[in-house]
Amino acid sequence: TVVKMASSRTQDLPPREGYSPITYSRIPARTYFKGYQLFAGYAVVTAVAAYVYSLTDKKIRRNKLEMLSGVLALEPMLLAERDRQFLKQMRRNRDEEEKLMANVEGWEVGKLYNEPIFKTVPEDRYMDPIVDEYYIHGHQRNFIRNAYLHLFT
């Protein structure tokens, strides 16, 4: 079987009637709204948005005031609880020192070789310990986890 190739090639030509004329004059865009209608629409949308914003702002302020009131009501109790836990830990440290040094003659709890730690401070005044002293008899993981938390509170 022999395949015949197309013997004649045709050139792409314009249509017999010719091309339609080229439009080169200005075609204005279709207008949906007039200028005053756009300004009126903008004013209405802005007024509705301002109203909704004022309602939302009132609700946010009310919630913020309620949260602040709760914090102010709870803060004294939380601080008192924190101070109570602090004093309990200091008492535990003191009791632990008393047990550890029970066999050492002349050892007084809270002193270093019978000398007060703070020589210029009256004995009835309490001095906060350094962080290492606070965690001295506790677990090392507590010290590692909490030692530098006091810098941020």
Coordinates of C-alpha atoms in Angstrom, one line a residue:
T1 CA 0.0 0.0 0.0
V2 CA 1.4 3.3 -1.0
V3 CA 0.4 6.4 1.0
K4 CA -0.1 9.4 -1.1
M5 CA 1.0 12.7 0.3
A6 CA -1.1 15.8 -0.2
S7 CA -0.1 17.1 -3.5
S8 CA -1.2 20.7 -3.1
R9 CA -0.7 23.0 -0.1
T10 CA -3.1 25.8 0.6
Q11 CA -2.1 29.1 2.0
D12 CA -4.0 30.7 4.9
L13 CA -5.9 33.6 3.3
P14 CA -8.3 36.2 4.5
P15 CA -12.0 35.5 4.3
R16 CA -13.6 36.4 0.9
E17 CA -15.7 39.2 2.4
G18 CA -12.6 40.6 4.1
Y19 CA -11.8 41.3 7.8
S20 CA -14.2 43.5 9.9
P21 CA -13.0 47.0 10.4
I22 CA -10.5 47.7 13.3
T23 CA -12.1 49.6 16.1
Y24 CA -9.7 52.3 17.2
S25 CA -12.1 54.9 18.7
R26 CA -12.5 55.1 22.5
I27 CA -15.0 52.9 24.2
P28 CA -16.0 54.3 27.6
A29 CA -16.3 51.9 30.5
R30 CA -19.7 50.9 31.6
T31 CA -20.8 52.9 34.7
Y32 CA -22.8 51.2 37.4
F33 CA -23.0 54.1 39.9
K34 CA -22.8 57.8 39.7
G35 CA -20.4 59.8 41.8
Y36 CA -22.9 60.9 44.5
Q37 CA -24.1 57.3 44.8
L38 CA -20.6 56.1 45.5
F39 CA -20.1 58.8 48.2
A40 CA -23.5 58.0 49.7
G41 CA -22.7 54.2 49.8
Y42 CA -19.3 55.0 51.4
A43 CA -21.0 57.1 54.0
V44 CA -23.5 54.4 54.8
V45 CA -20.9 51.6 55.0
T46 CA -18.7 53.8 57.2
A47 CA -21.6 54.7 59.6
V48 CA -22.6 51.0 60.0
A49 CA -19.0 50.0 60.6
A50 CA -18.5 52.7 63.2
Y51 CA -21.7 51.5 65.0
V52 CA -20.6 47.9 65.0
Y53 CA -17.1 48.9 66.1
S54 CA -18.6 50.9 69.0
L55 CA -20.7 47.9 70.2
T56 CA -17.7 45.6 70.0
D57 CA -15.4 48.1 71.7
K58 CA -17.9 48.4 74.6
K59 CA -18.0 44.6 74.9
I60 CA -14.2 44.4 74.9
R61 CA -13.9 47.1 77.5
R62 CA -16.5 45.4 79.7
N63 CA -14.6 42.1 79.5
K64 CA -11.3 43.7 80.1
L65 CA -12.7 45.5 83.2
E66 CA -14.1 42.2 84.5
M67 CA -10.8 40.4 84.0
L68 CA -8.9 43.2 85.7
S69 CA -11.4 43.1 88.6
G70 CA -10.8 39.4 89.0
V71 CA -7.0 39.8 89.0
L72 CA -7.2 42.5 91.6
A73 CA -9.5 40.4 93.7
L74 CA -7.3 37.3 93.5
E75 CA -3.8 38.9 93.6
P76 CA -3.7 39.5 97.4
M77 CA -4.8 35.9 98.1
L78 CA -2.2 34.5 95.6
L79 CA 0.6 36.6 97.1
A80 CA -0.4 35.5 100.6
E81 CA -0.3 31.9 99.5
R82 CA 3.1 32.4 97.8
D83 CA 4.5 34.0 101.0
R84 CA 3.0 31.2 103.1
Q85 CA 4.7 28.6 101.0
F86 CA 7.9 30.6 101.1
L87 CA 7.9 30.6 105.0
K88 CA 7.0 26.9 105.1
Q89 CA 10.0 26.1 103.0
M90 CA 12.2 28.3 105.1
R91 CA 10.9 26.4 108.2
R92 CA 11.7 23.1 106.5
N93 CA 15.2 24.3 105.7
R94 CA 15.8 25.4 109.3
D95 CA 14.5 22.1 110.6
E96 CA 16.8 20.2 108.1
E97 CA 19.8 22.2 109.2
E98 CA 18.9 21.5 112.8
K99 CA 18.9 17.7 112.1
L100 CA 22.0 17.8 110.0
M101 CA 24.1 19.7 112.5
A102 CA 22.7 18.1 115.7
N103 CA 26.0 16.2 116.2
V104 CA 28.2 19.4 115.9
E105 CA 28.9 20.9 119.3
G106 CA 28.0 24.5 119.8
W107 CA 26.2 24.8 116.4
E108 CA 23.4 27.3 116.4
V109 CA 20.8 27.2 113.7
G110 CA 20.9 30.3 111.5
K111 CA 24.4 31.2 112.4
L112 CA 27.8 30.4 110.8
Y113 CA 30.2 29.1 113.5
N114 CA 28.3 31.1 116.2
E115 CA 28.6 34.3 114.3
P116 CA 25.5 35.9 112.8
I117 CA 25.4 35.9 109.1
F118 CA 24.4 39.6 108.9
K119 CA 26.5 41.4 111.5
T120 CA 25.0 44.9 110.9
V121 CA 21.4 43.8 110.9
P122 CA 19.4 43.5 114.2
E123 CA 18.5 39.9 115.1
D124 CA 14.8 40.5 115.1
R125 CA 14.9 41.6 111.4
Y126 CA 14.2 39.0 108.7
M127 CA 16.5 39.0 105.7
D128 CA 15.4 37.1 102.6
P129 CA 17.8 34.3 101.7
I130 CA 19.6 34.0 98.3
V131 CA 18.1 31.6 95.9
D132 CA 20.7 28.9 96.6
E133 CA 19.8 29.0 100.3
Y134 CA 16.1 28.6 99.6
Y135 CA 16.6 25.4 97.5
I136 CA 19.5 24.1 99.5
H137 CA 17.7 21.0 100.9
G138 CA 15.3 20.5 98.0
H139 CA 15.6 18.5 94.8
Q140 CA 18.0 19.8 92.2
R141 CA 15.4 19.7 89.5
N142 CA 13.3 22.2 91.5
F143 CA 16.3 24.5 91.7
I144 CA 17.0 24.2 88.0
R145 CA 13.3 24.7 87.1
N146 CA 12.6 27.6 89.4
A147 CA 15.8 29.3 90.4
Y148 CA 15.7 32.2 88.0
L149 CA 11.9 32.6 88.0
H150 CA 12.2 35.3 90.7
L151 CA 13.9 37.5 88.2
F152 CA 10.6 37.7 86.3
T153 CA 8.1 38.0 89.1

